[in-house]
Amino acid sequence: MAFFTLRLAGDDTVEMIDQRKLPEEIIYVKLKNYGEVQGAIKDMIVRGAPAIGVSAAFGLYLGAKSLSDSGEAKDYKTFKDKFFKICDFMFSARPTAVNLGWAVDRIKRLVEKSAGSSIPSLVAGIKKEAVLIYDEDIEINKKMGAYGAALLKDGFTVLTHCNAGALATAGYGTALGVIRAAVESHKKISVISDETRPFLQGARLTTWELMEDHIPVTLIADNSAGLLMRKGMINAVIVGADRIASNGDVANKIGTYQVAVLAKENNIPFYVAAPLSTLDIKLKSGDEIPIEEREAGEIKEVFGKKIAPVNARALNFAFDVTPNKYVSAIITEKGVLYPPYKKSIAELFGK
Ligand code: MRU
């Protein structure tokens, strides 16, 4: 893979590929402080649940470093008070992907555990933890890939929605990681990618990413999936997730729900690939998942060109929830979960 999604460059810079510009331009932005990282998550320079979590962790490291470099925090208590405010700010960037809160909480726990430590050792500890979150993410995706690949047969055509690939993670991907692993095990797999209005993650990102890896991919308009399923052109659906409740309800990119319903109607398995950090076992069901609503302009314009009357009322929910009854299996780094999810998820978490 010739590109990277994000990385910590040296001691003071987070570099990310600007996903708003792909595939037209391959530009890496250099972010020098936590505010810029928070802005990059909010503005979707970086997107995808695991990639948002890793970005937040790197951003918090920059925040911790600035508290130390500026001399604003001279003792543990002041550091913790100021740093936790930065954590809240980072957390506020986007609401649906639980990986963001998961990464923020993991770093906060580290600070709690290090009570009384010197500022330099706190900063060094936060940096180490952020780099670990990054490294683990790639490792986890490869494990998920290995488990999930077994579900895809040689010759399968697989539909995916949004981008749950290397671009949505530190690398390799969740749903696309499963596809990559199947291809690496010498199975012939073709991908159908939904365009994924309005941000066009499927058209702009999934097709580009798979083409970079020479994995056959065909782009379709979001409203074509039903026809292709009825024609027998799709053998399985695989998507990522932004948050999964303890009963297996899955929040993912808007449009996922309708794909899942169509898949069930057409007897096509609907798989979700997600790391444990995407499972929010505090939540009883998907009804409790906060759904991000983005500004209407995103659906009334395409690349700055108006496609609707300026004053048209518009609703722009960025995610939807697929009820567990439509989910054939959830692929995690610890193995594949099957219904009833309340039981299989509880068992996974030792409950
Ligand atoms: O709005 P986005 O692009 O951040 O939404 C991303 C998705 O919905 C992905 O499918 C999900 O985060 C899984 S990524 C491995």
GROMACS .gro file of C-alpha atoms and ligand atoms in nm, residues 19 41 44 46-52 94 97 99 141 161-165 167-169 173-176 196 199 201 205 239-243 251-254 256 273-275 278 292 294 318-319, ligand 1:
model
   63
   19GLN     CA    1  -0.971   1.231   0.288
   41ILE     CA    2  -1.185   1.480   1.301
   44MET     CA    3  -1.359   1.470   0.822
   46VAL     CA    4  -0.980   1.184   0.892
   47ARG     CA    5  -1.288   0.966   0.935
   48GLY     CA    6  -1.387   0.607   1.011
   49ALA     CA    7  -1.439   0.493   1.369
   50PRO     CA    8  -1.098   0.335   1.447
   51ALA     CA    9  -0.905   0.609   1.264
   52ILE     CA   10  -1.091   0.872   1.468
   94ARG     CA   11  -1.804   1.359   1.663
   97ALA     CA   12  -1.821   0.640   1.671
   99ASN     CA   13  -1.392   0.444   1.936
  141ASN     CA   14  -0.757  -0.560   1.186
  161HIS     CA   15  -2.110   0.037   0.208
  162CYS     CA   16  -1.906   0.345   0.305
  163ASN     CA   17  -1.532   0.296   0.361
  164ALA     CA   18  -1.425   0.054   0.631
  165GLY     CA   19  -1.077   0.012   0.493
  167LEU     CA   20  -0.845   0.477   0.530
  168ALA     CA   21  -1.090   0.426   0.817
  169THR     CA   22  -0.832   0.271   1.050
  173GLY     CA   23  -0.920  -0.199   0.755
  174THR     CA   24  -1.211  -0.380   0.918
  175ALA     CA   25  -1.458  -0.481   0.643
  176LEU     CA   26  -1.198  -0.424   0.371
  196THR     CA   27  -2.238   0.633  -0.010
  199PHE     CA   28  -1.976   1.231   0.153
  201GLN     CA   29  -1.684   0.745   0.101
  205LEU     CA   30  -1.235   0.623  -0.092
  239VAL     CA   31  -1.961  -0.344   0.643
  240GLY     CA   32  -1.782  -0.184   0.937
  241ALA     CA   33  -1.948  -0.024   1.238
  242ASP     CA   34  -1.930   0.295   1.442
  243ARG     CA   35  -2.093   0.152   1.751
  251ALA     CA   36  -2.473   0.188   1.400
  252ASN     CA   37  -2.293   0.250   1.074
  253LYS     CA   38  -2.295   0.495   0.785
  254ILE     CA   39  -2.638   0.614   0.676
  256THR     CA   40  -2.644   0.057   0.594
  273ALA     CA   41  -1.652  -0.642   1.098
  274ALA     CA   42  -1.560  -0.440   1.406
  275PRO     CA   43  -1.299  -0.441   1.681
  278THR     CA   44  -1.657  -0.054   1.873
  292GLU     CA   45  -2.475   1.254   1.429
  294ARG     CA   46  -2.452   1.707   0.991
  318ALA     CA   47  -2.480   1.066   0.906
  319PHE     CA   48  -2.554   0.720   1.051
  352MRU     O1   49  -1.870   0.945   0.863
  352MRU     P1   50  -1.760   0.845   0.856
  352MRU     O2   51  -1.693   0.838   0.722
  352MRU     O3   52  -1.661   0.860   0.970
  352MRU     O4   53  -1.833   0.705   0.877
  352MRU     C1   54  -1.756   0.589   0.873
  352MRU     C2   55  -1.834   0.465   0.876
  352MRU     O5   56  -1.955   0.465   0.891
  352MRU     C3   57  -1.757   0.338   0.870
  352MRU     O6   58  -1.829   0.239   0.804
  352MRU     C4   59  -1.727   0.291   1.013
  352MRU     O7   60  -1.663   0.391   1.086
  352MRU     C5   61  -1.646   0.169   1.017
  352MRU     S1   62  -1.480   0.206   0.978
  352MRU     C6   63  -1.378   0.078   0.999
   0.00000   0.00000   0.00000
